[in-house]
XYZ file of C-alpha atoms in Angstrom:
765
model
C 0.000 0.000 0.000
C 2.864 2.351 0.865
C 4.449 1.675 -2.559
C 1.194 2.563 -4.315
C 0.933 5.806 -2.353
C 4.527 6.693 -3.245
C 3.880 6.094 -6.919
C 0.693 8.141 -6.722
C 2.564 11.084 -5.164
C 5.292 10.861 -7.822
C 2.619 10.809 -10.485
C 0.853 13.901 -9.085
C 4.082 15.854 -8.595
C 5.327 15.035 -12.073
C 2.155 15.882 -13.946
C 1.245 18.992 -11.949
C 4.454 20.987 -12.109
C 6.827 19.578 -14.711
C 7.231 20.617 -18.306
C 4.952 18.713 -20.656
C 6.941 16.931 -23.347
C 5.422 15.521 -26.529
C 7.353 13.012 -28.609
C 6.582 12.948 -32.350
C 7.680 9.888 -34.337
C 7.676 9.991 -38.135
C 6.966 7.244 -40.630
C 9.678 5.635 -42.721
C 9.082 1.899 -43.007
C 11.797 -0.231 -41.452
C 13.820 2.905 -40.685
C 11.188 3.712 -38.060
C 12.797 1.009 -35.922
C 15.396 3.704 -35.094
C 12.722 5.353 -32.901
C 13.267 2.543 -30.377
C 16.827 3.783 -29.861
C 15.479 7.308 -29.349
C 13.095 6.039 -26.642
C 15.910 4.101 -24.952
C 18.208 7.102 -24.779
C 15.476 9.455 -23.515
C 14.323 7.099 -20.778
C 17.867 6.219 -19.660
C 18.598 9.933 -19.241
C 15.389 10.614 -17.292
C 13.782 12.756 -19.998
C 9.985 12.627 -19.487
C 7.634 11.603 -22.285
C 4.151 12.893 -21.509
C 2.501 12.473 -24.911
C 3.220 10.569 -28.118
C 2.050 11.215 -31.669
C 3.105 8.771 -34.344
C 2.688 7.971 -38.004
C 3.223 4.625 -39.740
C 6.198 2.808 -38.146
C 6.487 5.711 -35.738
C 2.907 4.964 -34.718
C 3.775 1.287 -34.156
C 6.768 2.092 -31.936
C 4.948 4.890 -30.101
C 1.859 2.713 -29.687
C 3.892 -0.073 -28.085
C 5.417 2.415 -25.633
C 2.026 3.943 -24.842
C 0.669 0.421 -24.268
C 3.053 -0.087 -21.353
C 6.010 -1.747 -23.070
C 9.472 -0.571 -22.048
C 12.046 0.360 -24.714
C 13.922 -2.851 -23.921
C 10.760 -4.921 -24.414
C 10.060 -3.216 -27.742
C 13.670 -3.792 -28.789
C 13.532 -7.504 -27.894
C 10.300 -7.877 -29.850
C 11.733 -6.234 -32.985
C 14.939 -8.268 -32.793
C 13.050 -11.546 -32.456
C 12.646 -14.068 -35.267
C 8.882 -13.709 -34.904
C 8.993 -10.019 -35.867
C 10.671 -10.784 -39.190
C 8.050 -13.443 -39.830
C 5.240 -10.929 -39.125
C 6.512 -8.348 -41.610
C 7.343 -10.938 -44.285
C 3.947 -12.626 -44.057
C 5.109 -15.924 -42.560
C 3.348 -17.613 -39.633
C 5.032 -17.479 -36.267
C 7.393 -20.327 -35.524
C 5.388 -23.272 -34.262
C 2.210 -22.176 -36.062
C 3.018 -23.455 -39.551
C 0.252 -26.032 -39.941
C 0.698 -28.693 -42.570
C -2.943 -29.609 -43.189
C -3.521 -27.012 -45.923
C -0.257 -27.607 -47.760
C -0.420 -28.546 -51.439
C 2.043 -30.055 -53.880
C 4.755 -27.564 -54.750
C 4.296 -25.808 -58.073
C 6.908 -23.877 -60.089
C 4.942 -20.632 -59.815
C 6.765 -17.548 -58.518
C 4.178 -14.810 -59.093
C 0.583 -14.841 -57.874
C -1.965 -12.357 -59.157
C -4.970 -12.189 -56.823
C -8.358 -11.026 -58.015
C -11.860 -10.808 -56.621
C -14.575 -12.340 -58.767
C -18.056 -11.408 -57.521
C -21.530 -12.756 -58.279
C -21.913 -10.362 -61.242
C -18.701 -11.781 -62.787
C -16.937 -8.454 -62.211
C -13.208 -8.819 -61.711
C -11.199 -6.585 -59.390
C -7.450 -6.719 -58.933
C -6.292 -7.184 -55.365
C -3.975 -4.295 -54.615
C -1.924 -5.815 -51.794
C 1.302 -7.713 -52.389
C 2.062 -8.678 -48.786
C 0.405 -11.238 -46.549
C -0.556 -9.433 -43.335
C -2.280 -12.318 -41.506
C 0.537 -12.870 -38.967
C 1.102 -9.155 -38.426
C -2.593 -8.565 -37.785
C -2.779 -11.134 -35.011
C 0.519 -10.005 -33.480
C -0.763 -6.434 -33.180
C -4.108 -7.394 -31.663
C -2.413 -9.835 -29.278
C 0.172 -7.276 -28.080
C -2.271 -4.357 -27.792
C -5.409 -6.111 -26.475
C -4.549 -5.731 -22.791
C -3.686 -2.031 -23.081
C -7.007 -1.435 -24.861
C -8.807 -3.272 -22.050
C -7.047 -1.259 -19.333
C -7.660 2.076 -21.066
C -11.230 1.156 -22.085
C -10.298 2.067 -25.686
C -9.459 5.650 -24.701
C -5.979 6.591 -25.934
C -5.751 9.314 -23.263
C -5.946 6.577 -20.606
C -2.999 4.590 -21.910
C 0.318 4.565 -20.077
C 1.150 7.649 -22.142
C -1.592 9.598 -23.963
C -1.352 8.782 -27.659
C -2.479 9.963 -31.070
C -2.118 7.875 -34.222
C -2.236 9.379 -37.710
C -3.958 7.579 -40.576
C -5.125 8.670 -44.035
C -8.519 8.781 -45.729
C -7.614 8.638 -49.410
C -11.174 9.257 -50.601
C -11.439 12.679 -48.932
C -7.630 13.124 -49.211
C -7.245 14.067 -45.567
C -5.505 12.886 -42.458
C -7.409 11.074 -39.693
C -6.302 11.504 -36.086
C -7.169 8.390 -34.065
C -7.677 8.964 -30.348
C -9.936 6.088 -29.306
C -11.112 2.646 -30.274
C -9.117 -0.526 -30.760
C -5.430 0.304 -30.354
C -4.377 -2.581 -32.597
C -6.675 -1.398 -35.385
C -5.226 2.115 -35.142
C -1.662 0.791 -35.385
C -2.573 -1.520 -38.234
C -4.279 1.329 -40.116
C -1.386 3.771 -39.828
C 1.047 1.401 -41.555
C -1.212 0.320 -44.424
C 1.123 1.269 -47.247
C -0.955 1.422 -50.456
C -0.353 -1.509 -52.834
C 1.527 -3.351 -50.080
C -0.959 -4.087 -47.286
C -4.708 -4.595 -47.585
C -6.539 -1.706 -45.842
C -8.855 -2.207 -42.873
C -11.980 -0.365 -41.820
C -11.834 1.837 -38.735
C -15.143 3.457 -37.744
C -16.555 2.416 -41.098
C -13.755 3.945 -43.201
C -10.922 2.296 -45.073
C -7.762 3.913 -43.735
C -4.226 3.925 -45.077
C -0.712 4.847 -43.974
C -0.730 8.137 -42.066
C 2.418 9.203 -43.871
C 0.463 9.879 -47.038
C -0.783 13.259 -45.744
C 1.194 13.847 -42.538
C 4.397 11.899 -42.123
C 5.768 14.078 -39.323
C 2.683 15.124 -37.276
C 4.205 17.895 -35.150
C 1.112 20.030 -35.768
C -1.156 17.374 -34.250
C 0.998 17.229 -31.119
C 0.930 21.030 -30.727
C -2.809 21.395 -31.340
C -3.952 18.373 -29.319
C -1.675 18.324 -26.282
C -0.248 21.890 -26.235
C 3.080 20.686 -24.815
C 5.845 22.902 -23.473
C 8.462 21.022 -25.508
C 8.217 18.913 -28.666
C 10.869 16.320 -29.408
C 10.590 15.203 -33.015
C 12.308 12.071 -34.309
C 12.350 11.914 -38.109
C 13.542 8.845 -40.017
C 12.092 9.740 -43.401
C 14.621 10.463 -46.109
C 12.165 12.576 -48.078
C 13.509 16.013 -47.210
C 14.043 17.505 -50.671
C 12.701 20.975 -51.309
C 14.066 20.956 -54.867
C 14.841 18.319 -57.464
C 17.744 16.137 -56.153
C 20.156 16.516 -59.081
C 22.985 13.989 -58.887
C 21.006 11.666 -56.622
C 17.967 11.009 -58.787
C 19.383 7.828 -60.366
C 19.705 6.005 -57.060
C 16.449 7.433 -55.706
C 14.271 6.451 -58.673
C 13.910 2.844 -57.440
C 12.082 4.209 -54.394
C 9.818 6.458 -56.438
C 6.615 4.798 -55.187
C 7.428 5.709 -51.595
C 8.149 9.297 -52.604
C 4.805 9.502 -54.375
C 2.719 8.259 -51.455
C 4.542 9.691 -48.431
C 4.208 13.281 -47.306
C 7.408 15.255 -46.773
C 8.893 15.452 -43.284
C 9.877 19.053 -42.629
C 12.370 19.784 -39.803
C 11.096 23.377 -39.662
C 7.803 22.090 -38.225
C 9.579 21.793 -34.864
C 9.284 25.100 -32.935
C 12.367 26.872 -31.581
C 11.647 25.501 -28.111
C 11.713 21.927 -29.412
C 14.343 19.387 -30.428
C 14.757 17.806 -33.852
C 16.403 14.367 -33.999
C 17.317 12.757 -37.307
C 19.287 9.493 -36.932
C 21.973 8.812 -39.502
C 20.256 6.225 -41.721
C 22.359 6.625 -44.833
C 22.429 3.304 -46.685
C 19.260 1.920 -45.110
C 16.012 1.353 -46.965
C 12.397 1.230 -45.861
C 12.492 -2.574 -46.150
C 15.625 -3.307 -44.078
C 13.758 -4.989 -41.220
C 16.535 -7.588 -40.928
C 18.953 -4.774 -39.891
C 16.884 -3.834 -36.859
C 19.758 -3.838 -34.361
C 21.794 -1.347 -36.397
C 18.731 0.863 -36.879
C 18.062 0.954 -33.132
C 21.697 1.847 -32.485
C 21.453 4.718 -34.982
C 18.529 6.252 -33.115
C 20.210 5.724 -29.753
C 23.546 7.229 -30.791
C 21.995 10.294 -32.414
C 19.847 11.002 -29.339
C 22.854 10.657 -27.044
C 24.711 13.188 -29.202
C 21.914 15.690 -28.652
C 21.576 15.207 -24.890
C 23.061 18.592 -24.074
C 20.434 20.405 -26.133
C 17.679 18.140 -24.796
C 18.682 18.727 -21.172
C 18.840 22.475 -21.792
C 15.318 22.645 -23.189
C 13.736 19.991 -20.958
C 14.388 20.911 -17.334
C 12.171 18.295 -15.695
C 13.345 14.752 -14.994
C 11.681 11.488 -14.117
C 13.946 8.849 -12.548
C 14.152 5.463 -14.257
C 12.846 3.729 -11.123
C 9.840 6.035 -11.065
C 8.940 5.451 -14.729
C 9.336 1.712 -14.202
C 7.048 1.917 -11.195
C 4.403 3.845 -13.128
C 4.654 1.338 -15.972
C 4.249 -1.581 -13.577
C 1.249 0.096 -11.980
C -0.381 0.443 -15.407
C 0.353 -3.144 -16.407
C -0.794 -4.510 -13.043
C -4.321 -3.484 -14.008
C -4.298 -6.289 -16.571
C -7.321 -8.560 -16.892
C -7.273 -12.381 -17.046
C -6.910 -13.393 -20.699
C -10.042 -15.554 -20.820
C -12.100 -15.703 -23.999
C -15.860 -16.018 -24.133
C -15.981 -16.907 -27.831
C -15.634 -15.444 -31.292
C -17.833 -13.048 -33.211
C -18.105 -12.366 -36.935
C -18.592 -9.452 -39.274
C -19.317 -9.853 -42.970
C -19.821 -13.640 -43.010
C -22.983 -15.619 -43.739
C -24.407 -18.037 -41.176
C -23.053 -21.033 -43.094
C -19.608 -19.464 -43.284
C -19.674 -18.675 -39.571
C -20.575 -22.300 -38.838
C -17.603 -23.505 -40.901
C -15.153 -21.251 -39.042
C -16.679 -22.161 -35.678
C -15.896 -25.775 -36.540
C -12.209 -24.925 -36.890
C -12.170 -23.064 -33.575
C -13.837 -26.071 -31.923
C -11.764 -28.648 -33.749
C -11.063 -30.603 -30.581
C -14.744 -31.267 -29.978
C -15.013 -28.925 -27.036
C -16.524 -25.483 -26.599
C -14.477 -22.371 -27.184
C -16.209 -20.762 -24.199
C -13.773 -19.674 -21.458
C -10.758 -20.714 -23.479
C -7.268 -19.223 -23.370
C -5.332 -16.887 -25.649
C -2.980 -19.745 -26.560
C -5.901 -21.823 -27.817
C -7.430 -18.900 -29.729
C -4.066 -18.150 -31.322
C -3.553 -21.772 -32.312
C -6.967 -21.970 -33.970
C -6.501 -18.620 -35.735
C -3.279 -19.778 -37.384
C -4.988 -23.059 -38.170
C -7.632 -21.047 -40.048
C -5.245 -18.817 -42.021
C -3.108 -21.811 -42.962
C -5.475 -21.911 -45.923
C -4.412 -18.885 -48.031
C -8.055 -18.057 -48.771
C -8.552 -16.970 -45.158
C -5.420 -14.824 -44.963
C -7.608 -11.773 -45.604
C -9.680 -12.345 -42.461
C -8.917 -9.522 -40.022
C -8.768 -10.342 -36.268
C -9.453 -8.001 -33.352
C -9.400 -8.944 -29.677
C -12.101 -7.045 -27.784
C -12.741 -6.765 -24.040
C -16.190 -6.758 -22.447
C -16.007 -5.309 -18.893
C -19.447 -6.529 -17.855
C -18.387 -10.146 -18.496
C -14.709 -9.659 -17.591
C -13.841 -11.656 -20.710
C -12.306 -11.134 -24.117
C -13.726 -11.899 -27.524
C -12.050 -12.553 -30.867
C -13.797 -10.734 -33.692
C -13.150 -11.927 -37.248
C -13.921 -9.425 -39.983
C -14.270 -10.478 -43.592
C -12.385 -8.150 -45.915
C -12.741 -8.378 -49.724
C -11.819 -11.974 -50.481
C -9.153 -13.041 -52.951
C -11.228 -15.820 -54.498
C -9.523 -15.987 -57.896
C -5.775 -16.314 -58.257
C -3.481 -16.709 -61.231
C -0.004 -18.210 -60.777
C 2.830 -17.671 -63.236
C 6.108 -19.502 -63.439
C 9.001 -19.993 -65.833
C 12.129 -22.103 -65.855
C 15.138 -21.122 -67.959
C 17.918 -23.696 -67.980
C 21.216 -24.380 -69.697
C 19.856 -27.779 -70.756
C 16.826 -28.704 -72.801
C 14.460 -28.639 -69.796
C 13.127 -25.053 -69.824
C 9.458 -24.718 -68.986
C 6.493 -22.348 -68.631
C 3.789 -22.669 -65.971
C 0.293 -21.242 -65.521
C -1.975 -22.008 -62.575
C -5.597 -20.963 -62.056
C -7.214 -21.074 -58.607
C -10.833 -20.429 -57.730
C -12.374 -20.546 -54.236
C -16.029 -20.975 -53.372
C -16.962 -20.629 -49.697
C -20.283 -21.509 -48.107
C -20.785 -24.315 -45.573
C -17.626 -25.887 -47.033
C -14.598 -24.415 -48.790
C -13.989 -25.550 -52.358
C -10.669 -24.822 -54.019
C -10.670 -25.609 -57.745
C -7.277 -25.703 -59.444
C -6.038 -26.007 -63.015
C -2.314 -26.094 -63.707
C -0.500 -26.251 -67.039
C 3.219 -26.725 -67.703
C 4.739 -26.802 -71.146
C 8.215 -27.241 -72.545
C 10.159 -29.509 -74.894
C 11.112 -31.890 -72.065
C 7.950 -31.861 -69.947
C 4.263 -31.112 -70.448
C 1.492 -31.439 -67.892
C -2.139 -30.622 -67.211
C -3.496 -30.958 -63.668
C -7.049 -30.383 -62.521
C -8.454 -30.937 -59.043
C -11.035 -29.676 -56.596
C -10.357 -29.821 -52.869
C -13.504 -29.609 -50.727
C -12.819 -28.866 -47.054
C -15.244 -29.611 -44.228
C -14.819 -28.401 -40.649
C -16.821 -31.094 -38.820
C -15.686 -34.527 -37.574
C -12.309 -33.046 -36.715
C -11.902 -31.496 -40.200
C -11.185 -33.360 -43.417
C -11.134 -32.810 -47.158
C -12.125 -34.729 -50.274
C -10.142 -34.096 -53.438
C -10.879 -35.569 -56.884
C -8.009 -35.098 -59.320
C -7.047 -35.645 -62.957
C -3.415 -35.459 -64.136
C -1.758 -35.828 -67.532
C 2.057 -35.859 -67.689
C 4.354 -36.206 -70.679
C 8.149 -36.545 -70.567
C 10.421 -36.584 -73.592
C 13.976 -37.590 -72.675
C 15.999 -36.445 -75.652
C 19.632 -35.732 -76.356
C 20.841 -32.490 -74.826
C 24.240 -30.859 -74.538
C 25.717 -30.163 -71.133
C 28.279 -27.437 -70.520
C 30.957 -30.022 -69.711
C 30.033 -33.061 -71.772
C 27.654 -34.430 -74.355
C 25.062 -36.517 -72.573
C 24.364 -39.956 -74.017
C 20.846 -39.847 -75.446
C 18.012 -41.555 -73.620
C 15.354 -42.404 -76.162
C 12.251 -42.461 -73.993
C 8.831 -40.859 -74.158
C 6.515 -41.263 -71.190
C 2.779 -40.616 -71.085
C 1.237 -40.697 -67.630
C -2.547 -40.392 -67.160
C -4.141 -40.547 -63.727
C -7.590 -40.012 -62.236
C -8.177 -40.421 -58.558
C -9.700 -39.252 -55.313
C -8.131 -38.680 -51.930
C -9.386 -37.989 -48.416
C -7.146 -36.152 -45.974
C -7.299 -34.962 -42.401
C -4.896 -33.354 -39.929
C -3.008 -35.521 -37.456
C -2.216 -32.961 -34.785
C -0.758 -29.670 -35.958
C 2.281 -30.865 -37.891
C 1.152 -33.986 -39.732
C -1.451 -34.878 -42.324
C -2.870 -38.284 -43.200
C -4.213 -39.042 -46.675
C -6.075 -42.071 -48.071
C -6.320 -42.347 -51.841
C -7.215 -44.519 -54.783
C -5.970 -43.707 -58.285
C -6.614 -45.241 -61.667
C -3.769 -44.908 -64.159
C -3.006 -45.574 -67.815
C 0.682 -45.147 -68.540
C 2.496 -45.575 -71.831
C 6.272 -45.752 -72.218
C 7.857 -45.721 -75.679
C 11.582 -46.462 -75.671
C 14.582 -47.927 -77.409
C 16.604 -50.793 -75.956
C 19.729 -49.616 -77.756
C 21.806 -46.541 -76.972
C 22.532 -46.180 -80.692
C 19.183 -45.139 -82.096
C 18.497 -44.264 -85.730
C 15.415 -42.670 -87.251
C 14.296 -45.893 -88.939
C 14.058 -47.765 -85.634
C 10.654 -48.421 -84.100
C 10.236 -48.009 -80.352
C 9.016 -50.558 -77.844
C 5.643 -49.718 -76.307
C 4.856 -50.629 -72.716
C 1.339 -49.855 -71.509
C 0.475 -50.235 -67.824
C -3.173 -49.802 -66.809
C -4.625 -50.365 -63.378
C -4.991 -48.723 -60.017
C -3.142 -48.034 -56.806
C -4.472 -47.349 -53.348
C -2.734 -46.474 -50.154
C -2.037 -44.257 -47.185
C 0.418 -41.394 -46.807
C 1.540 -39.494 -43.721
C 3.320 -36.202 -44.324
C 4.789 -33.223 -42.502
C 6.617 -30.198 -43.900
C 8.044 -27.040 -42.329
C 10.782 -26.358 -44.892
C 11.342 -22.666 -45.532
C 11.501 -23.013 -49.333
C 9.999 -25.336 -51.904
C 13.425 -25.763 -53.502
C 16.879 -25.291 -51.984
C 15.586 -25.146 -48.407
C 17.961 -24.213 -45.582
C 15.779 -24.632 -42.486
C 12.880 -26.741 -41.277
C 12.116 -30.385 -41.892
C 9.847 -32.683 -43.882
C 8.784 -36.315 -43.530
C 6.855 -38.686 -45.768
C 5.677 -42.250 -45.143
C 3.701 -43.993 -47.864
C 2.153 -47.471 -47.987
C 0.800 -48.513 -51.416
C -0.839 -51.448 -53.188
C -0.591 -51.601 -57.014
C -2.484 -53.608 -59.592
C -1.438 -53.231 -63.244
C -2.228 -54.923 -66.542
C 0.846 -54.961 -68.748
C 0.618 -54.769 -72.542
C 4.000 -54.885 -74.225
C 4.540 -54.407 -77.987
C 8.199 -54.852 -78.969
C 9.966 -52.612 -81.480
C 12.873 -53.503 -83.746
C 15.481 -52.842 -80.996
C 14.008 -55.662 -78.899
C 15.121 -59.290 -79.020
C 11.550 -60.204 -78.122
C 9.240 -60.223 -81.141
C 5.931 -61.376 -79.608
C 3.591 -58.973 -77.763
C 3.072 -59.806 -74.104
C 0.024 -59.262 -71.889
C -0.066 -60.121 -68.208
C -1.205 -58.814 -64.823
C 0.895 -57.701 -61.867
C 0.271 -56.723 -58.276
C 2.673 -55.553 -55.602
C 3.111 -53.599 -52.382
C 5.476 -50.753 -51.597
C 6.539 -48.861 -48.475
C 8.536 -45.633 -48.752
C 9.964 -43.239 -46.181
C 11.736 -39.946 -46.929
C 13.042 -37.314 -44.538
C 14.814 -33.984 -44.881
C 15.922 -31.759 -42.017
C 18.241 -28.805 -41.409
C 20.011 -27.738 -38.235
C 21.552 -24.492 -36.981
C 20.535 -20.943 -37.937
C 23.813 -19.145 -38.479
C 26.142 -18.872 -41.449
C 26.559 -22.656 -41.658
C 23.509 -24.911 -41.739
C 23.881 -28.645 -42.047
C 21.156 -31.111 -42.826
C 20.391 -34.553 -44.146
C 18.187 -36.220 -46.721
C 17.176 -39.896 -46.475
C 15.063 -42.120 -48.721
C 14.156 -45.770 -48.040
C 12.039 -48.069 -50.246
C 10.911 -51.660 -49.703
C 8.654 -53.460 -52.189
C 7.947 -56.748 -53.929
C 7.505 -55.093 -57.302
C 7.829 -57.591 -60.203
C 9.810 -57.371 -63.429
C 8.110 -56.168 -66.595
C 8.746 -57.649 -70.038
C 12.300 -56.391 -70.433
C 15.037 -54.534 -68.588
C 14.316 -51.050 -69.921
C 10.598 -51.260 -69.108
C 11.482 -52.513 -65.646
C 14.163 -49.963 -64.763
C 12.195 -46.884 -65.848
C 9.232 -47.963 -63.691
C 11.308 -48.915 -60.641
C 11.404 -46.570 -57.607
C 14.085 -43.916 -58.099
C 16.246 -41.799 -55.820
C 16.198 -38.100 -56.738
C 18.918 -36.451 -54.629
C 19.814 -33.433 -56.796
C 17.756 -30.728 -58.453
C 18.009 -32.215 -61.963
C 17.667 -35.902 -61.006
C 14.124 -36.088 -62.377
C 15.329 -34.951 -65.798
C 17.659 -37.947 -66.174
C 17.190 -41.721 -66.275
C 19.848 -42.729 -63.748
C 19.814 -46.533 -63.920
C 22.220 -46.936 -60.994
C 19.875 -44.942 -58.736
C 16.793 -47.129 -59.283
C 15.835 -50.285 -57.410
C 12.818 -52.099 -55.988
C 14.483 -51.936 -52.563
C 17.085 -49.384 -51.570
C 18.561 -47.284 -48.789
C 19.847 -43.784 -49.521
C 21.186 -41.010 -47.324
C 22.934 -37.726 -47.911
C 24.392 -34.644 -46.272
C 23.145 -31.196 -47.281
C 25.328 -28.276 -46.192
C 24.376 -24.635 -46.685
C 26.821 -21.731 -46.304
C 24.929 -18.453 -45.901
C 26.806 -15.778 -47.814
C 23.951 -13.288 -47.478
C 21.037 -14.062 -45.225
C 17.956 -15.395 -47.062
C 19.403 -14.330 -50.429
C 22.736 -15.912 -51.405
C 23.759 -19.420 -50.361
C 26.501 -21.855 -51.297
C 25.523 -25.534 -51.127
C 27.622 -28.687 -50.853
C 25.756 -31.994 -50.935
C 26.895 -35.645 -50.999
C 24.796 -38.845 -51.167
C 25.165 -42.619 -50.863
C 22.726 -44.943 -52.656
C 22.676 -48.630 -51.658
C 20.410 -50.874 -53.744
C 19.341 -53.873 -51.699
C 18.545 -55.488 -55.047
C 20.643 -54.205 -57.932
C 18.676 -54.417 -61.194
C 20.757 -55.608 -64.145
C 20.211 -56.692 -67.750
C 21.049 -60.118 -69.177
C 21.844 -61.017 -72.773
C 18.143 -61.392 -73.607
C 17.360 -57.804 -72.462
C 15.601 -59.229 -69.432
C 15.911 -57.758 -65.949
C 17.330 -59.648 -63.018
C 18.549 -58.613 -59.579
C 21.716 -59.261 -57.658
C 22.285 -58.701 -53.952
C 25.895 -57.610 -54.156
C 26.544 -55.956 -50.783
C 29.466 -54.003 -52.239
C 27.345 -52.077 -54.698
C 27.171 -48.452 -53.475
C 26.680 -45.448 -55.753
C 27.675 -41.853 -55.066
C 26.155 -38.514 -56.069
C 27.020 -34.951 -55.173
C 26.580 -31.320 -56.086
C 28.258 -27.999 -55.380
C 26.883 -24.640 -56.343
C 25.627 -21.160 -55.664
C 21.958 -20.285 -55.216
C 20.555 -16.763 -55.320
C 16.972 -16.628 -54.016
C 15.418 -13.986 -56.256
C 11.780 -12.804 -56.416
C 11.285 -15.018 -59.491
C 12.696 -18.124 -57.865
C 16.185 -19.520 -57.415
C 19.020 -18.538 -59.715
C 21.400 -21.459 -59.444
C 24.718 -22.581 -60.918
C 25.700 -26.137 -59.961
C 28.280 -28.762 -60.779
C 26.598 -32.168 -60.404
C 28.168 -35.619 -60.127
C 26.427 -38.987 -60.473
C 27.987 -42.418 -60.214
C 26.487 -43.118 -63.615
C 28.490 -43.811 -66.769
C 26.177 -41.860 -69.072
C 25.533 -38.791 -66.862
C 28.616 -38.614 -64.694
C 29.558 -34.942 -64.537
C 27.539 -31.948 -65.607
C 27.012 -28.252 -65.089
C 23.495 -26.887 -64.740
C 22.456 -23.242 -64.666
C 18.790 -22.454 -64.153
C 16.542 -19.531 -63.289
C 13.205 -20.433 -61.698
C 11.883 -23.483 -59.900
C 12.934 -26.838 -61.336
C 9.801 -28.704 -60.247
C 7.614 -31.280 -61.998
C 4.638 -33.461 -61.073
C 5.395 -36.889 -59.696
C 4.866 -39.974 -61.834
C 1.687 -41.910 -61.022
C 3.793 -44.767 -59.582
C 5.410 -42.422 -57.018
């Protein structure tokens, strides 16, 4: 009780007689992180902060401080791995749910559109996924909003947030309501983040009309002293001759952000501009250096600050006041979820996800709400759902409100592969979502090139009852043409083989916990292989034809948290598949076959396959492994070539699927490899060294009659390896590799490619 009285007296003395100091924080994207260093230096030197006005990133930093977070807490948050995931659109670590994952496609660009009931098409203007950021803001700010009863004057420090109404072309000063919504609105950069409604209006980044809101601080709070921290580089009164070439790449920011004018600070105030030369508005990964810049510049100006600000507030006193504010926190108990903009059937579907464990969401915890939210947005269709945590004093409980923003129900994916070998490819994917009591995702994908052509069509229908599950019918046509191509180091021996793979099937999948997915499936297939049995092929030769028609059914258990769909450097993936095959074989020999009589017979067999990939460490050197194990009783087909091309294969290197590597195929094998990544520039430039061992339990060989037989030579071990550089560009990886295979026909090669080198799996895989 005595401590509370002491704090109360300090509070009264400070606010009744001291100078009133307003801190103004400008916008500037990632450079706004420097404001944290300004806060640290001011608080360490006992400079009072009585009011805060912020725009864009300045609003985020100022809002966190006003919500009762200390500068050190804000700094730790911004330096965390989670923060980078928020601003880059990735789910927080531990919330990457596998249930909604699809087969990787070679697309690198997604164009999102909204297709309404009148068949009108609207382009979606946002290029960033804000789903993680939205929940992080509402989670961090919910308690402060509850304590202050949504009144920004009742926060730890009175606050004003600047947003923009682009329709009336005016600034909006936010002083009440949901704190998280205000912070989210002020950093809605046009064309980057999807806007949200606040008090019925779509609001955008406050920097559009007032990037340095000194005037708002003076008019609203009438402080004795204004301290202005400006991180915006837009300070040009006249055309910047000599600098325009390097500034033109940031022209969009200059068009949409208002100029920050140092002269807005009155003579009695202090103007702080950290040295941010060389930083951009997207350098979130350089947060520590940005904070240091703000801290150092503020320390340099301490003499002027102390001269103009006579009052002081000891660090212990400010910590006590902060603790007193935070001690008014409410128990984080949720009474349920509410909806805005959804139909009753849609609400029922989402409720099923939030009650996926067959219990009520009444009186549940924040951890459970957060888990279910990320479970929901794991499906990209729901990434536009906006969350707000509200507090209801009469019930002493919180509520999660989900608001439906304009949905991205039609998406177009584009992809292209350019390679130094004859495997270049173009890709187009069409996605359409239909959401009522279930969610239907219809997909059509087309790939075309001289080596590979494919058409894929499927429709995944998700249901949220019975613990959630989906049904997915699918049709796939694949065509491979293995032809002679010239490598940079050697001329590859031609593989005369054309493969036609047709599959129709249906699968049922459901989540197994948060990280795994189980799938049951049955597929009918009709495959045709046309090939030569002789390496020396002439145009007058006729090809063998092997037709395999039948079905396969099985179970698969999968998990995947890899950070990239090709050339990953963190995370892990697992696959376990159990399959039964039935196939009718129809073989028609060509003139390169010693067999002259067509053959027809039936086959059936079982197969079990396990693959795993995992990476360790997070620094400049990341090591990992890749393992692949297959056991089956698959039979021989009519000759060796037909058998080997349909045997399970090990694909250790990026171009393995573009080659018929006979030494890396077997009905039963064990394979393991080491994948080592050297980070030359974080998330952008990597060097990779990989080495693999392949041990066929049964080594498939060819006898003098072109028939296949197996040997169990324990000494047979085959090696593969690759070394190369990978640049992770916005259009996919740009990679130069030297590849080695323990294979006489494809031993050493150099491959350069731009784009994702990804193809559909064969129907036997």
